[in-house]
Amino acid sequence: MYFRHKGFTLVELLITVVVVSIGVALAVPSWDNLVQKRQVTSAAEELASFLAYAQSEAVKSNEEVTVTFKRNGAGTAWCIGAIDEETKDANGLDHCECDAAINHASQCKIAGQIARVYNGGFEKFTMDSSQQEGTDSTDMHFNFDPIRGIKTADDGITVDSNEHLVTVVSANGHFKLQVDVEVTGRVRVCNPVSTKQIPGFQSCSSGPIIVNPPPVISP
């Protein structure tokens, strides 16, 4: 008895190839969006975690800790570092350079350990702004007070009421997060633009916590 072997016709094969190609074309952008969103989220959370670490080290060691942000104009190269008061005094510094070479005197260190985060490993986003009191800056510094963990001026006494923030944006421009350091020293990650929100973070428009400077106590 003769059995006819059924298989794909050329037309059926072409239809299958077209359908698979369309599926892949639709899936690739979605996957890339997922990767870019995750990169922006991870970077913002790592920056916030580093700032919280610098603040906690100031309180734990009872030493002022100075934080430095630096980036190039395009935001493709950036870094954040911190240095404690003992290391600053030993090297005659008022802040560290987070892009300094290893073992350079201006290297960012806390308790003898390198303390910095830089853009290595974060290829899917740029730091598109870093601002101090609303003015874009490619090199800014502030201090964490050793007693209360709030931001202080260089005299170590006056409260630093300047706004300090950085914004990171995905390579495709679809996702953006902002990292704020408020007057109280509170660090928060928020959504600066309603059209580029990432779920799980509040809007930056909710506003920071504002506190009045402590009263001056006369001797």
PDB file of C-alpha atoms in Angstrom:
ATOM      1  CA  MET A   1       0.000   0.000   0.000  1.00  0.00           C
ATOM      2  CA  TYR A   2       1.263   3.477  -0.861  1.00  0.00           C
ATOM      3  CA  PHE A   3       1.319   6.130   1.889  1.00  0.00           C
ATOM      4  CA  ARG A   4       1.558   9.760   0.950  1.00  0.00           C
ATOM      5  CA  HIS A   5       4.070  11.681   3.133  1.00  0.00           C
ATOM      6  CA  LYS A   6       2.724  15.083   4.079  1.00  0.00           C
ATOM      7  CA  GLY A   7       5.103  18.016   4.569  1.00  0.00           C
ATOM      8  CA  PHE A   8       5.307  21.786   4.319  1.00  0.00           C
ATOM      9  CA  THR A   9       4.697  23.389   0.996  1.00  0.00           C
ATOM     10  CA  LEU A  10       6.904  26.289  -0.043  1.00  0.00           C
ATOM     11  CA  VAL A  11       4.045  28.728   0.601  1.00  0.00           C
ATOM     12  CA  GLU A  12       3.474  27.357   4.112  1.00  0.00           C
ATOM     13  CA  LEU A  13       7.187  27.578   4.860  1.00  0.00           C
ATOM     14  CA  LEU A  14       7.336  31.192   3.687  1.00  0.00           C
ATOM     15  CA  ILE A  15       4.300  32.086   5.821  1.00  0.00           C
ATOM     16  CA  THR A  16       5.960  30.477   8.864  1.00  0.00           C
ATOM     17  CA  VAL A  17       9.184  32.413   8.280  1.00  0.00           C
ATOM     18  CA  VAL A  18       7.266  35.692   7.964  1.00  0.00           C
ATOM     19  CA  VAL A  19       5.269  35.060  11.157  1.00  0.00           C
ATOM     20  CA  VAL A  20       8.406  34.153  13.132  1.00  0.00           C
ATOM     21  CA  SER A  21      10.234  37.213  11.779  1.00  0.00           C
ATOM     22  CA  ILE A  22       7.384  39.496  12.846  1.00  0.00           C
ATOM     23  CA  GLY A  23       7.370  37.916  16.305  1.00  0.00           C
ATOM     24  CA  VAL A  24      11.116  38.426  16.702  1.00  0.00           C
ATOM     25  CA  ALA A  25      10.879  42.012  15.430  1.00  0.00           C
ATOM     26  CA  LEU A  26       8.209  42.766  18.037  1.00  0.00           C
ATOM     27  CA  ALA A  27      10.030  40.990  20.864  1.00  0.00           C
ATOM     28  CA  VAL A  28      13.473  42.588  20.426  1.00  0.00           C
ATOM     29  CA  PRO A  29      12.397  46.188  21.210  1.00  0.00           C
ATOM     30  CA  SER A  30      10.408  44.963  24.226  1.00  0.00           C
ATOM     31  CA  TRP A  31      13.427  43.073  25.537  1.00  0.00           C
ATOM     32  CA  ASP A  32      15.722  46.041  24.953  1.00  0.00           C
ATOM     33  CA  ASN A  33      13.262  48.312  26.780  1.00  0.00           C
ATOM     34  CA  LEU A  34      13.262  45.898  29.703  1.00  0.00           C
ATOM     35  CA  VAL A  35      17.077  45.871  29.817  1.00  0.00           C
ATOM     36  CA  GLN A  36      17.322  49.669  29.626  1.00  0.00           C
ATOM     37  CA  LYS A  37      14.689  50.175  32.310  1.00  0.00           C
ATOM     38  CA  ARG A  38      16.516  47.724  34.573  1.00  0.00           C
ATOM     39  CA  GLN A  39      19.844  49.485  33.972  1.00  0.00           C
ATOM     40  CA  VAL A  40      18.423  52.902  34.893  1.00  0.00           C
ATOM     41  CA  THR A  41      16.759  51.459  37.995  1.00  0.00           C
ATOM     42  CA  SER A  42      19.912  49.614  39.090  1.00  0.00           C
ATOM     43  CA  ALA A  43      22.097  52.680  38.563  1.00  0.00           C
ATOM     44  CA  ALA A  44      19.784  55.027  40.481  1.00  0.00           C
ATOM     45  CA  GLU A  45      19.479  52.542  43.339  1.00  0.00           C
ATOM     46  CA  GLU A  46      23.254  52.039  43.475  1.00  0.00           C
ATOM     47  CA  LEU A  47      23.834  55.801  43.593  1.00  0.00           C
ATOM     48  CA  ALA A  48      21.264  56.141  46.379  1.00  0.00           C
ATOM     49  CA  SER A  49      22.813  53.219  48.254  1.00  0.00           C
ATOM     50  CA  PHE A  50      26.279  54.769  47.998  1.00  0.00           C
ATOM     51  CA  LEU A  51      25.010  58.104  49.328  1.00  0.00           C
ATOM     52  CA  ALA A  52      23.298  56.353  52.234  1.00  0.00           C
ATOM     53  CA  TYR A  53      26.577  54.536  52.944  1.00  0.00           C
ATOM     54  CA  ALA A  54      28.546  57.814  52.965  1.00  0.00           C
ATOM     55  CA  GLN A  55      26.006  59.369  55.309  1.00  0.00           C
ATOM     56  CA  SER A  56      26.038  56.396  57.690  1.00  0.00           C
ATOM     57  CA  GLU A  57      29.854  56.393  57.751  1.00  0.00           C
ATOM     58  CA  ALA A  58      29.835  60.063  58.763  1.00  0.00           C
ATOM     59  CA  VAL A  59      27.590  59.326  61.731  1.00  0.00           C
ATOM     60  CA  LYS A  60      29.310  56.059  62.674  1.00  0.00           C
ATOM     61  CA  SER A  61      32.824  57.489  62.621  1.00  0.00           C
ATOM     62  CA  ASN A  62      31.800  60.894  63.983  1.00  0.00           C
ATOM     63  CA  GLU A  63      33.670  62.487  61.069  1.00  0.00           C
ATOM     64  CA  GLU A  64      32.410  64.742  58.317  1.00  0.00           C
ATOM     65  CA  VAL A  65      32.211  62.925  54.970  1.00  0.00           C
ATOM     66  CA  THR A  66      32.442  64.912  51.731  1.00  0.00           C
ATOM     67  CA  VAL A  67      30.747  63.605  48.572  1.00  0.00           C
ATOM     68  CA  THR A  68      31.894  64.443  45.028  1.00  0.00           C
ATOM     69  CA  PHE A  69      29.910  64.090  41.775  1.00  0.00           C
ATOM     70  CA  LYS A  70      31.662  64.436  38.406  1.00  0.00           C
ATOM     71  CA  ARG A  71      30.540  63.826  34.822  1.00  0.00           C
ATOM     72  CA  ASN A  72      31.476  64.837  31.308  1.00  0.00           C
ATOM     73  CA  GLY A  73      29.215  67.097  29.277  1.00  0.00           C
ATOM     74  CA  ALA A  74      27.463  64.216  27.531  1.00  0.00           C
ATOM     75  CA  GLY A  75      26.970  62.268  30.761  1.00  0.00           C
ATOM     76  CA  THR A  76      28.544  59.150  29.256  1.00  0.00           C
ATOM     77  CA  ALA A  77      31.413  59.236  31.762  1.00  0.00           C
ATOM     78  CA  TRP A  78      30.614  59.949  35.409  1.00  0.00           C
ATOM     79  CA  CYS A  79      31.575  59.041  38.949  1.00  0.00           C
ATOM     80  CA  ILE A  80      30.628  59.645  42.563  1.00  0.00           C
ATOM     81  CA  GLY A  81      33.035  59.350  45.465  1.00  0.00           C
ATOM     82  CA  ALA A  82      33.344  60.149  49.161  1.00  0.00           C
ATOM     83  CA  ILE A  83      36.166  60.951  51.558  1.00  0.00           C
ATOM     84  CA  ASP A  84      36.252  61.156  55.349  1.00  0.00           C
ATOM     85  CA  GLU A  85      37.650  64.046  57.351  1.00  0.00           C
ATOM     86  CA  GLU A  86      40.721  62.149  58.546  1.00  0.00           C
ATOM     87  CA  THR A  87      41.800  61.329  54.984  1.00  0.00           C
ATOM     88  CA  LYS A  88      41.128  64.894  53.843  1.00  0.00           C
ATOM     89  CA  ASP A  89      43.242  66.337  56.648  1.00  0.00           C
ATOM     90  CA  ALA A  90      46.080  63.868  56.046  1.00  0.00           C
ATOM     91  CA  ASN A  91      46.315  64.899  52.381  1.00  0.00           C
ATOM     92  CA  GLY A  92      45.430  68.593  52.683  1.00  0.00           C
ATOM     93  CA  LEU A  93      42.180  68.209  50.724  1.00  0.00           C
ATOM     94  CA  ASP A  94      38.738  69.761  50.954  1.00  0.00           C
ATOM     95  CA  HIS A  95      37.230  67.047  48.722  1.00  0.00           C
ATOM     96  CA  CYS A  96      38.363  64.001  46.748  1.00  0.00           C
ATOM     97  CA  GLU A  97      38.488  63.384  42.991  1.00  0.00           C
ATOM     98  CA  CYS A  98      36.385  60.349  42.125  1.00  0.00           C
ATOM     99  CA  ASP A  99      38.212  59.966  38.795  1.00  0.00           C
ATOM    100  CA  ALA A 100      41.683  60.044  40.388  1.00  0.00           C
ATOM    101  CA  ALA A 101      44.179  57.295  39.603  1.00  0.00           C
ATOM    102  CA  ILE A 102      44.674  54.431  42.058  1.00  0.00           C
ATOM    103  CA  ASN A 103      46.863  55.445  45.031  1.00  0.00           C
ATOM    104  CA  HIS A 104      46.743  59.125  44.070  1.00  0.00           C
ATOM    105  CA  ALA A 105      46.576  61.437  47.099  1.00  0.00           C
ATOM    106  CA  SER A 106      43.198  62.822  45.976  1.00  0.00           C
ATOM    107  CA  GLN A 107      41.595  59.370  45.654  1.00  0.00           C
ATOM    108  CA  CYS A 108      38.215  58.950  47.359  1.00  0.00           C
ATOM    109  CA  LYS A 109      38.549  56.834  50.503  1.00  0.00           C
ATOM    110  CA  ILE A 110      36.638  56.201  53.710  1.00  0.00           C
ATOM    111  CA  ALA A 111      38.436  54.469  56.578  1.00  0.00           C
ATOM    112  CA  GLY A 112      41.270  53.613  54.190  1.00  0.00           C
ATOM    113  CA  GLN A 113      38.977  51.874  51.674  1.00  0.00           C
ATOM    114  CA  ILE A 114      38.244  53.141  48.156  1.00  0.00           C
ATOM    115  CA  ALA A 115      34.798  54.741  48.134  1.00  0.00           C
ATOM    116  CA  ARG A 116      33.439  55.465  44.671  1.00  0.00           C
ATOM    117  CA  VAL A 117      30.971  54.352  42.002  1.00  0.00           C
ATOM    118  CA  TYR A 118      31.543  55.033  38.305  1.00  0.00           C
ATOM    119  CA  ASN A 119      29.857  54.324  34.977  1.00  0.00           C
ATOM    120  CA  GLY A 120      31.668  51.053  34.246  1.00  0.00           C
ATOM    121  CA  GLY A 121      29.083  48.324  33.633  1.00  0.00           C
ATOM    122  CA  PHE A 122      26.200  50.726  32.980  1.00  0.00           C
ATOM    123  CA  GLU A 123      26.188  51.046  29.191  1.00  0.00           C
ATOM    124  CA  LYS A 124      22.450  51.472  28.686  1.00  0.00           C
ATOM    125  CA  PHE A 125      22.065  54.934  30.196  1.00  0.00           C
ATOM    126  CA  THR A 126      23.713  58.321  30.670  1.00  0.00           C
ATOM    127  CA  MET A 127      23.748  60.794  33.560  1.00  0.00           C
ATOM    128  CA  ASP A 128      22.063  63.612  31.679  1.00  0.00           C
ATOM    129  CA  SER A 129      22.222  66.173  34.485  1.00  0.00           C
ATOM    130  CA  SER A 130      23.706  66.843  37.886  1.00  0.00           C
ATOM    131  CA  GLN A 131      22.400  69.941  39.577  1.00  0.00           C
ATOM    132  CA  GLN A 132      23.252  72.114  42.527  1.00  0.00           C
ATOM    133  CA  GLU A 133      20.519  74.596  43.458  1.00  0.00           C
ATOM    134  CA  GLY A 134      18.914  74.235  40.022  1.00  0.00           C
ATOM    135  CA  THR A 135      22.130  74.953  38.107  1.00  0.00           C
ATOM    136  CA  ASP A 136      23.594  72.187  35.984  1.00  0.00           C
ATOM    137  CA  SER A 137      27.053  71.208  37.185  1.00  0.00           C
ATOM    138  CA  THR A 138      29.638  68.701  36.005  1.00  0.00           C
ATOM    139  CA  ASP A 139      31.555  68.844  39.294  1.00  0.00           C
ATOM    140  CA  MET A 140      29.809  69.323  42.640  1.00  0.00           C
ATOM    141  CA  HIS A 141      30.456  68.576  46.301  1.00  0.00           C
ATOM    142  CA  PHE A 142      28.592  68.527  49.605  1.00  0.00           C
ATOM    143  CA  ASN A 143      29.178  67.291  53.150  1.00  0.00           C
ATOM    144  CA  PHE A 144      27.366  64.950  55.516  1.00  0.00           C
ATOM    145  CA  ASP A 145      27.348  66.136  59.124  1.00  0.00           C
ATOM    146  CA  PRO A 146      28.755  63.562  61.623  1.00  0.00           C
ATOM    147  CA  ILE A 147      26.133  64.259  64.282  1.00  0.00           C
ATOM    148  CA  ARG A 148      22.814  64.398  62.455  1.00  0.00           C
ATOM    149  CA  GLY A 149      23.723  63.204  58.965  1.00  0.00           C
ATOM    150  CA  ILE A 150      22.327  66.368  57.389  1.00  0.00           C
ATOM    151  CA  LYS A 151      24.069  68.343  54.652  1.00  0.00           C
ATOM    152  CA  THR A 152      26.429  71.021  55.923  1.00  0.00           C
ATOM    153  CA  ALA A 153      28.528  73.753  54.339  1.00  0.00           C
ATOM    154  CA  ASP A 154      32.313  73.647  54.317  1.00  0.00           C
ATOM    155  CA  ASP A 155      32.483  75.270  57.753  1.00  0.00           C
ATOM    156  CA  GLY A 156      30.932  72.098  59.184  1.00  0.00           C
ATOM    157  CA  ILE A 157      28.292  74.103  61.061  1.00  0.00           C
ATOM    158  CA  THR A 158      26.007  75.909  58.623  1.00  0.00           C
ATOM    159  CA  VAL A 159      23.241  73.809  57.074  1.00  0.00           C
ATOM    160  CA  ASP A 160      23.711  73.416  53.309  1.00  0.00           C
ATOM    161  CA  SER A 161      20.273  74.267  51.914  1.00  0.00           C
ATOM    162  CA  ASN A 162      21.363  73.842  48.286  1.00  0.00           C
ATOM    163  CA  GLU A 163      19.508  71.267  46.240  1.00  0.00           C
ATOM    164  CA  HIS A 164      21.728  68.438  44.976  1.00  0.00           C
ATOM    165  CA  LEU A 165      20.403  65.937  42.457  1.00  0.00           C
ATOM    166  CA  VAL A 166      21.435  63.754  39.549  1.00  0.00           C
ATOM    167  CA  THR A 167      19.269  62.418  36.738  1.00  0.00           C
ATOM    168  CA  VAL A 168      19.897  59.237  34.779  1.00  0.00           C
ATOM    169  CA  VAL A 169      18.179  58.490  31.465  1.00  0.00           C
ATOM    170  CA  SER A 170      18.097  55.368  29.299  1.00  0.00           C
ATOM    171  CA  ALA A 171      19.899  55.292  25.953  1.00  0.00           C
ATOM    172  CA  ASN A 172      16.582  55.241  24.074  1.00  0.00           C
ATOM    173  CA  GLY A 173      15.241  58.136  26.152  1.00  0.00           C
ATOM    174  CA  HIS A 174      12.187  56.188  27.354  1.00  0.00           C
ATOM    175  CA  PHE A 175      13.098  55.917  31.050  1.00  0.00           C
ATOM    176  CA  LYS A 176      14.445  58.432  33.543  1.00  0.00           C
ATOM    177  CA  LEU A 177      15.051  58.508  37.297  1.00  0.00           C
ATOM    178  CA  GLN A 178      16.316  61.224  39.606  1.00  0.00           C
ATOM    179  CA  VAL A 179      18.365  60.844  42.787  1.00  0.00           C
ATOM    180  CA  ASP A 180      17.842  63.686  45.277  1.00  0.00           C
ATOM    181  CA  VAL A 181      19.863  64.523  48.373  1.00  0.00           C
ATOM    182  CA  GLU A 182      17.641  66.691  50.539  1.00  0.00           C
ATOM    183  CA  VAL A 183      18.647  69.211  53.189  1.00  0.00           C
ATOM    184  CA  THR A 184      17.979  66.653  55.903  1.00  0.00           C
ATOM    185  CA  GLY A 185      20.408  64.247  54.255  1.00  0.00           C
ATOM    186  CA  ARG A 186      17.518  62.084  53.137  1.00  0.00           C
ATOM    187  CA  VAL A 187      18.247  60.349  49.835  1.00  0.00           C
ATOM    188  CA  ARG A 188      15.381  59.462  47.539  1.00  0.00           C
ATOM    189  CA  VAL A 189      14.891  58.072  44.036  1.00  0.00           C
ATOM    190  CA  CYS A 190      11.930  59.498  42.127  1.00  0.00           C
ATOM    191  CA  ASN A 191      10.350  59.917  38.688  1.00  0.00           C
ATOM    192  CA  PRO A 192      11.155  63.410  37.311  1.00  0.00           C
ATOM    193  CA  VAL A 193       9.048  63.135  34.125  1.00  0.00           C
ATOM    194  CA  SER A 194       5.517  61.725  34.054  1.00  0.00           C
ATOM    195  CA  THR A 195       5.905  60.361  30.509  1.00  0.00           C
ATOM    196  CA  LYS A 196       9.065  58.396  31.368  1.00  0.00           C
ATOM    197  CA  GLN A 197       8.033  56.919  34.698  1.00  0.00           C
ATOM    198  CA  ILE A 198       9.364  53.685  36.127  1.00  0.00           C
ATOM    199  CA  PRO A 199       6.868  51.878  38.395  1.00  0.00           C
ATOM    200  CA  GLY A 200       7.716  51.685  42.078  1.00  0.00           C
ATOM    201  CA  PHE A 201       9.013  55.248  42.466  1.00  0.00           C
ATOM    202  CA  GLN A 202       7.018  58.329  43.427  1.00  0.00           C
ATOM    203  CA  SER A 203       6.946  61.517  41.394  1.00  0.00           C
ATOM    204  CA  CYS A 204       9.672  64.058  42.142  1.00  0.00           C
ATOM    205  CA  SER A 205       6.983  66.757  42.074  1.00  0.00           C
ATOM    206  CA  SER A 206       5.825  65.594  45.507  1.00  0.00           C
ATOM    207  CA  GLY A 207       8.651  67.837  46.729  1.00  0.00           C
ATOM    208  CA  PRO A 208      11.494  67.393  49.195  1.00  0.00           C
ATOM    209  CA  ILE A 209      11.319  67.632  52.957  1.00  0.00           C
ATOM    210  CA  ILE A 210      12.305  71.152  53.970  1.00  0.00           C
ATOM    211  CA  VAL A 211      13.671  71.944  57.399  1.00  0.00           C
ATOM    212  CA  ASN A 212      14.757  75.222  58.889  1.00  0.00           C
ATOM    213  CA  PRO A 213      18.388  75.576  59.977  1.00  0.00           C
ATOM    214  CA  PRO A 214      18.912  74.940  63.697  1.00  0.00           C
ATOM    215  CA  PRO A 215      19.105  78.053  65.872  1.00  0.00           C
ATOM    216  CA  VAL A 216      22.517  79.457  66.679  1.00  0.00           C
ATOM    217  CA  ILE A 217      23.370  78.791  70.313  1.00  0.00           C
ATOM    218  CA  SER A 218      25.297  81.626  71.891  1.00  0.00           C
ATOM    219  CA  PRO A 219      28.155  80.647  74.198  1.00  0.00           C
TER     220      PRO A 219
END
